[in-house]
């Protein structure tokens, strides 16, 4: 089973039996909130991305990709093409490591400096090719056409549906038992996604054996 954008909106209305204008107008919001809860609670390969950029000599800052949420790793490569990874630290560590920003060299550390930039230490002494592996926000199902789909609407349809239904019932100030039921179904569906994204996607059965769950 999977959902297009229109199919998911119809399903929410069918479950809630609500076609009131303000409710219908907020259907995209219910879906986006459900997507946000999945994004912040499960690590999936879907939420990982790579981007390349270049540092500038004597400039200690490296701009974020516009869709970055959090970094996983950052590597640099000089003119010889050899890649090396640098360590993620707190900004205060970097500023203590190289208190004089004019001190240049091959960067060893990076940190989130503000909402737009990483800071590097020491300040790059030349141009390096940077490759960032990072956690990003994928496009919402609501950003596409009515017939459009996303990875989540195809592979995490239960989480999207029940997450959206929880928000719909909050909006409706619906019955607490139904809201609790939908939230329970949402939580159960997240467990399956976590098993996929945090166990099956990141293990190799040849090397690590089968994924084994603890006995209840």
Coordinates of C-alpha atoms in Angstrom, one line a residue:
X1 CA 0.0 0.0 0.0
X2 CA 1.2 3.5 -0.7
X3 CA -0.3 7.0 -0.9
X4 CA -0.3 9.8 -3.3
X5 CA -0.8 13.2 -1.8
X6 CA -4.5 13.3 -2.8
X7 CA -5.1 9.7 -1.6
X8 CA -3.6 10.5 1.8
X9 CA -5.8 13.6 2.2
X10 CA -8.8 11.6 1.2
X11 CA -7.9 8.9 3.8
X12 CA -7.6 11.4 6.6
X13 CA -11.1 12.8 5.7
X14 CA -12.5 9.3 5.5
X15 CA -11.1 8.3 8.9
X16 CA -12.3 11.4 10.6
X17 CA -15.5 11.8 8.6
X18 CA -14.8 15.5 8.4
X19 CA -15.1 17.8 5.3
X20 CA -15.4 21.1 7.1
X21 CA -13.6 23.9 5.3
X22 CA -11.0 24.9 7.9
X23 CA -10.2 21.2 8.5
X24 CA -9.7 20.5 4.8
X25 CA -7.5 23.6 4.5
X26 CA -5.3 22.2 7.3
X27 CA -4.8 18.8 5.8
X28 CA -1.3 19.7 4.5
X29 CA -0.3 20.9 7.9
X30 CA -1.3 17.6 9.5
X31 CA 0.8 15.7 7.0
X32 CA 3.8 18.0 7.4
X33 CA 3.7 17.6 11.2
X34 CA 3.6 13.8 10.8
X35 CA 6.6 14.0 8.4
X36 CA 8.4 16.1 11.0
X37 CA 7.8 13.6 13.8
X38 CA 9.2 10.8 11.6
X39 CA 12.2 12.9 10.6
X40 CA 13.1 13.7 14.2
X41 CA 12.5 10.2 15.6
X42 CA 13.9 7.8 13.0
X43 CA 17.3 7.7 11.2
X44 CA 16.7 6.5 7.6
X45 CA 19.1 6.6 4.7
X46 CA 16.5 8.7 3.0
X47 CA 17.5 11.5 5.4
X48 CA 21.2 11.4 4.5
X49 CA 22.8 13.3 1.7
X50 CA 26.2 14.3 0.3
X51 CA 27.3 17.7 -0.9
X52 CA 30.7 19.2 -2.1
X53 CA 32.0 22.7 -1.7
X54 CA 35.3 24.5 -1.6
X55 CA 37.1 26.2 1.3
X56 CA 38.7 29.5 0.7
X57 CA 42.3 30.3 1.8
X58 CA 42.4 32.5 4.9
X59 CA 38.6 32.1 5.4
X60 CA 37.7 30.1 8.5
X61 CA 34.1 29.6 7.5
X62 CA 32.4 27.1 5.3
X63 CA 28.8 27.7 4.3
X64 CA 26.1 25.1 5.0
X65 CA 24.0 23.5 2.3
X66 CA 20.6 25.2 2.5
X67 CA 18.8 22.0 3.5
X68 CA 21.2 20.9 6.3
X69 CA 19.9 19.8 9.7
X70 CA 23.0 18.2 11.2
X71 CA 26.4 16.9 9.9
X72 CA 27.5 13.3 9.9
X73 CA 31.0 13.8 8.6
X74 CA 33.2 16.3 6.8
X75 CA 36.3 15.4 4.7
X76 CA 38.7 17.6 2.9
X77 CA 41.0 17.0 -0.1
X78 CA 43.9 19.2 -1.2
X79 CA 45.4 19.6 -4.7
X80 CA 46.8 16.1 -4.5
X81 CA 43.3 14.7 -4.2
X82 CA 44.0 12.8 -1.0
X83 CA 40.9 12.8 1.3
X84 CA 41.1 13.2 5.0
X85 CA 38.4 13.5 7.6
X86 CA 38.4 16.2 10.2
X87 CA 36.9 16.0 13.7
X88 CA 33.6 17.5 14.9
X89 CA 34.0 19.7 18.0
X90 CA 32.4 22.4 20.0
X91 CA 33.0 26.0 18.6
X92 CA 34.7 27.0 21.9
X93 CA 37.2 24.1 21.4
X94 CA 38.1 25.5 18.0
X95 CA 38.5 29.0 19.2
X96 CA 40.8 27.8 22.0
X97 CA 42.8 25.6 19.6
X98 CA 43.5 28.6 17.3
X99 CA 42.7 31.8 19.2
X100 CA 44.3 33.8 16.4
X101 CA 42.2 33.4 13.3
X102 CA 45.1 34.4 11.1
X103 CA 46.9 31.2 12.0
X104 CA 46.5 29.0 8.9
X105 CA 47.1 25.4 8.0
X106 CA 45.4 22.2 7.1
X107 CA 42.1 22.1 9.1
X108 CA 41.8 19.4 11.8
X109 CA 38.5 20.3 13.3
X110 CA 35.1 21.8 12.4
X111 CA 32.1 23.0 14.4
X112 CA 28.7 24.5 13.8
X113 CA 29.3 28.3 14.1
X114 CA 25.9 29.7 13.4
X115 CA 22.7 28.9 11.4
X116 CA 24.6 29.3 8.1
X117 CA 28.2 28.3 8.6
X118 CA 30.7 25.8 9.9
X119 CA 33.9 27.1 11.4
X120 CA 37.2 25.4 10.7
X121 CA 40.4 25.3 12.7
X122 CA 43.1 26.1 11.9
X123 CA 41.9 28.5 9.1
X124 CA 42.6 26.9 5.7
X125 CA 45.9 27.9 4.2
X126 CA 44.7 27.0 0.7
X127 CA 41.6 25.8 -1.2
X128 CA 40.4 22.4 -0.1
X129 CA 37.5 20.4 -1.7
X130 CA 35.1 19.6 1.1
X131 CA 32.7 16.7 1.1
X132 CA 29.9 16.9 3.7
X133 CA 27.8 13.9 4.6
X134 CA 24.7 15.2 6.4
X135 CA 21.2 14.9 7.8
X136 CA 18.8 16.9 5.6
X137 CA 15.1 17.7 5.3
X138 CA 13.6 15.9 2.2
X139 CA 10.8 17.6 0.3
X140 CA 7.4 17.2 1.8
X141 CA 4.7 15.2 0.1
X142 CA 2.6 18.5 0.3
X143 CA 5.1 20.3 -1.9
X144 CA 4.2 18.2 -4.9
X145 CA 1.2 17.6 -7.1
X146 CA -1.9 15.7 -6.0
X147 CA -0.7 12.6 -7.8
X148 CA 2.8 12.9 -6.4
X149 CA 4.5 10.5 -4.0
X150 CA 7.6 10.5 -1.7
X151 CA 9.7 7.7 -0.2
X152 CA 7.7 8.1 3.0
X153 CA 4.3 8.0 1.3
X154 CA 5.4 4.7 -0.4
X155 CA 7.4 3.0 2.3
X156 CA 6.1 4.6 5.5
X157 CA 2.5 5.0 4.7
X158 CA 1.2 3.8 8.1
X159 CA 3.4 6.3 9.9
X160 CA 2.2 9.1 7.7
X161 CA -1.4 8.2 8.0
X162 CA -1.6 7.7 11.8
X163 CA 0.7 10.6 12.5
X164 CA -1.5 12.9 10.4
X165 CA -4.6 11.5 12.1
X166 CA -3.2 12.3 15.6
X167 CA -2.8 15.9 14.4
X168 CA -6.2 15.9 12.8
X169 CA -7.9 14.8 16.1
X170 CA -5.9 17.4 18.0
X171 CA -7.3 20.0 15.6
X172 CA -10.8 18.6 16.0
X173 CA -10.5 18.4 19.8
X174 CA -11.6 14.8 19.2
X175 CA -12.3 12.0 21.6
X176 CA -9.3 11.2 23.8
X177 CA -9.6 7.4 23.3
X178 CA -9.5 7.7 19.5
X179 CA -6.6 10.1 19.7
X180 CA -4.7 7.7 22.1
X181 CA -5.5 4.8 19.6
X182 CA -4.1 6.7 16.6
X183 CA -1.0 7.8 18.6
X184 CA -0.4 4.1 19.7
X185 CA -0.7 3.0 16.0
X186 CA 1.7 5.8 15.0
X187 CA 4.2 4.7 17.7
X188 CA 4.0 1.1 16.6
X189 CA 4.6 2.0 13.0
X190 CA 7.7 4.0 14.1
X191 CA 9.1 0.9 15.7
X192 CA 9.1 -0.8 12.3
X193 CA 10.8 2.2 10.6
X194 CA 13.4 2.2 13.3
X195 CA 14.1 -1.4 12.8
X196 CA 14.6 -0.7 9.1
X197 CA 16.6 2.5 9.4
X198 CA 18.7 1.8 12.5
X199 CA 19.2 -2.0 12.1
X200 CA 18.5 -3.5 8.7
X201 CA 19.9 -0.6 6.7
X202 CA 23.1 -0.4 8.6
X203 CA 24.1 -4.0 9.1
X204 CA 25.5 -6.7 6.8
X205 CA 24.2 -10.2 7.6
X206 CA 27.4 -11.8 6.3
X207 CA 29.5 -9.8 8.8
X208 CA 27.1 -9.3 11.7
X209 CA 24.5 -12.0 11.5
X210 CA 20.8 -11.6 11.5
X211 CA 19.2 -8.7 13.3
X212 CA 18.0 -10.1 16.6
X213 CA 15.4 -8.3 18.8
X214 CA 15.4 -8.7 22.5
X215 CA 12.8 -11.0 24.0
X216 CA 9.8 -9.2 25.5

